[in-house]
XYZ file of C-alpha atoms in Angstrom:
155
model
C 23.127 -33.520 18.581
C 22.049 -34.733 15.153
C 18.543 -33.230 15.606
C 19.953 -29.820 16.534
C 22.166 -29.823 13.420
C 19.077 -30.537 11.329
C 17.273 -27.595 12.939
C 20.228 -25.317 12.261
C 20.300 -26.416 8.614
C 16.540 -25.893 8.308
C 16.805 -22.404 9.787
C 19.716 -21.589 7.506
C 17.692 -22.669 4.464
C 14.732 -20.620 5.717
C 16.917 -17.515 6.139
C 18.596 -17.846 2.775
C 15.239 -18.325 1.027
C 14.028 -14.958 2.306
C 17.281 -13.212 1.457
C 17.385 -14.548 -2.109
C 13.877 -13.437 -3.001
C 13.724 -10.851 -5.782
C 11.535 -7.742 -5.839
C 9.478 -9.266 -8.668
C 8.930 -12.488 -6.708
C 7.889 -10.481 -3.650
C 5.417 -8.461 -5.708
C 3.840 -11.694 -6.942
C 3.402 -12.771 -3.309
C 1.452 -9.623 -2.460
C -1.234 -9.763 -5.131
C -4.827 -9.093 -4.034
C -6.000 -12.649 -4.667
C -3.796 -13.798 -1.782
C -4.326 -10.880 0.616
C -5.409 -13.215 3.426
C -1.834 -14.517 3.492
C -0.090 -11.149 3.402
C 0.603 -10.994 7.161
C 2.317 -14.368 7.139
C 4.287 -13.503 4.019
C 5.326 -10.172 5.479
C 6.644 -11.925 8.576
C 8.622 -14.392 6.475
C 10.101 -11.813 4.072
C 10.237 -8.706 6.240
C 14.031 -8.445 6.067
C 13.679 -7.854 2.315
C 10.696 -5.514 2.522
C 11.766 -1.894 2.768
C 10.394 1.550 2.041
C 12.525 1.570 -1.116
C 10.738 -1.564 -2.333
C 7.306 -0.090 -1.573
C 8.299 3.153 -3.309
C 9.388 1.211 -6.392
C 5.978 -0.477 -6.500
C 4.261 2.875 -5.906
C 6.012 4.425 -8.914
C 4.878 1.490 -11.023
C 1.295 1.836 -9.726
C 1.320 5.568 -10.454
C 2.450 4.760 -14.001
C -0.452 2.329 -14.332
C -2.875 5.074 -13.266
C -1.346 7.591 -15.656
C -1.697 5.033 -18.478
C -5.331 4.359 -17.518
C -4.585 0.842 -16.288
C -6.739 1.359 -13.237
C -7.183 -2.246 -12.095
C -3.414 -2.810 -12.125
C -2.890 0.464 -10.247
C -5.514 -0.442 -7.647
C -4.037 -3.908 -7.105
C -0.478 -2.683 -6.692
C -1.464 0.265 -4.511
C -3.292 -2.135 -2.196
C 0.004 -3.940 -1.685
C 1.839 -0.640 -1.174
C -0.680 0.509 1.434
C -0.331 -2.780 3.307
C 3.469 -2.478 3.340
C 3.374 1.185 4.376
C 1.194 0.269 7.340
C 3.379 -2.694 8.296
C 6.474 -0.490 8.158
C 4.654 2.130 10.319
C 5.360 4.835 7.773
C 2.313 7.082 8.078
C 3.393 9.660 5.493
C 4.194 6.944 2.959
C 0.869 5.189 3.635
C -0.946 8.499 3.194
C 0.736 9.080 -0.153
C -0.361 5.635 -1.350
C -3.910 6.151 -0.059
C -4.089 9.505 -1.844
C -2.927 7.848 -5.065
C -5.668 5.241 -4.593
C -8.190 8.088 -4.357
C -6.852 9.405 -7.679
C -7.453 5.997 -9.266
C -11.080 6.025 -8.144
C -11.519 9.633 -9.234
C -10.529 8.593 -12.757
C -13.183 5.875 -12.530
C -15.698 8.435 -11.219
C -16.318 6.289 -8.134
C -16.667 9.190 -5.733
C -17.692 7.082 -2.734
C -14.357 5.260 -3.025
C -12.576 8.600 -3.555
C -14.095 9.857 -0.293
C -13.064 6.664 1.534
C -9.439 6.829 0.369
C -9.140 10.602 0.785
C -10.370 10.231 4.385
C -7.848 7.462 5.029
C -5.106 9.618 3.498
C -6.116 12.496 5.767
C -5.995 10.222 8.822
C -2.515 8.989 7.854
C -1.244 12.495 7.063
C -2.571 13.551 10.486
C -0.573 10.747 12.162
C 2.544 11.920 10.330
C 1.900 15.568 11.309
C 1.966 16.655 7.664
C -0.262 19.693 7.304
C 0.169 20.199 3.560
C -0.775 16.558 2.959
C -3.840 16.966 5.108
C -4.781 20.029 3.089
C -4.598 18.089 -0.166
C -6.515 15.133 1.276
C -9.234 17.288 2.853
C -9.661 19.310 -0.344
C -9.979 16.089 -2.310
C -12.416 14.700 0.267
C -14.550 17.831 -0.035
C -14.592 17.518 -3.836
C -15.642 13.865 -3.566
C -18.483 14.766 -1.211
C -19.531 17.551 -3.568
C -19.615 15.068 -6.467
C -21.777 12.808 -4.287
C -24.120 15.771 -3.607
C -23.228 15.598 0.076
C -22.960 19.348 0.558
C -23.017 19.222 4.353
C -20.073 16.789 4.503
C -18.202 18.780 1.833
C -18.467 21.955 3.923
C -17.297 20.206 7.114
């Protein structure tokens, strides 16, 4: 009986820990340096991780990009993309992937633009969002054109 009470107390502490975590503390847990631990952390804190949280981070990342803080934008968008995928929100993931392509466009890294635009297109396709696919495919074509890959740009 005593052992089962201890287990109940341990589980209670575990549950409360996850529920008390702030958005800022969660963001610190999903930094790129620790990305190998993201799956485990997601499992532990998933009750606190919502689309609203990811959208809050996305708005911050977009602000970083607009203020030319590209490394910060890239890091935070990586976390957003991970959460969008975990939450099985294809449209949201696509939006984050498209924003990542915008970061790399500003850096003139067109190979990375093409990679992220293609991923955005794939995610928009899963969400059945034609206008999103149009934006992503147009952006992908521009990236290929900047890479002098005319054949891929036309396709």
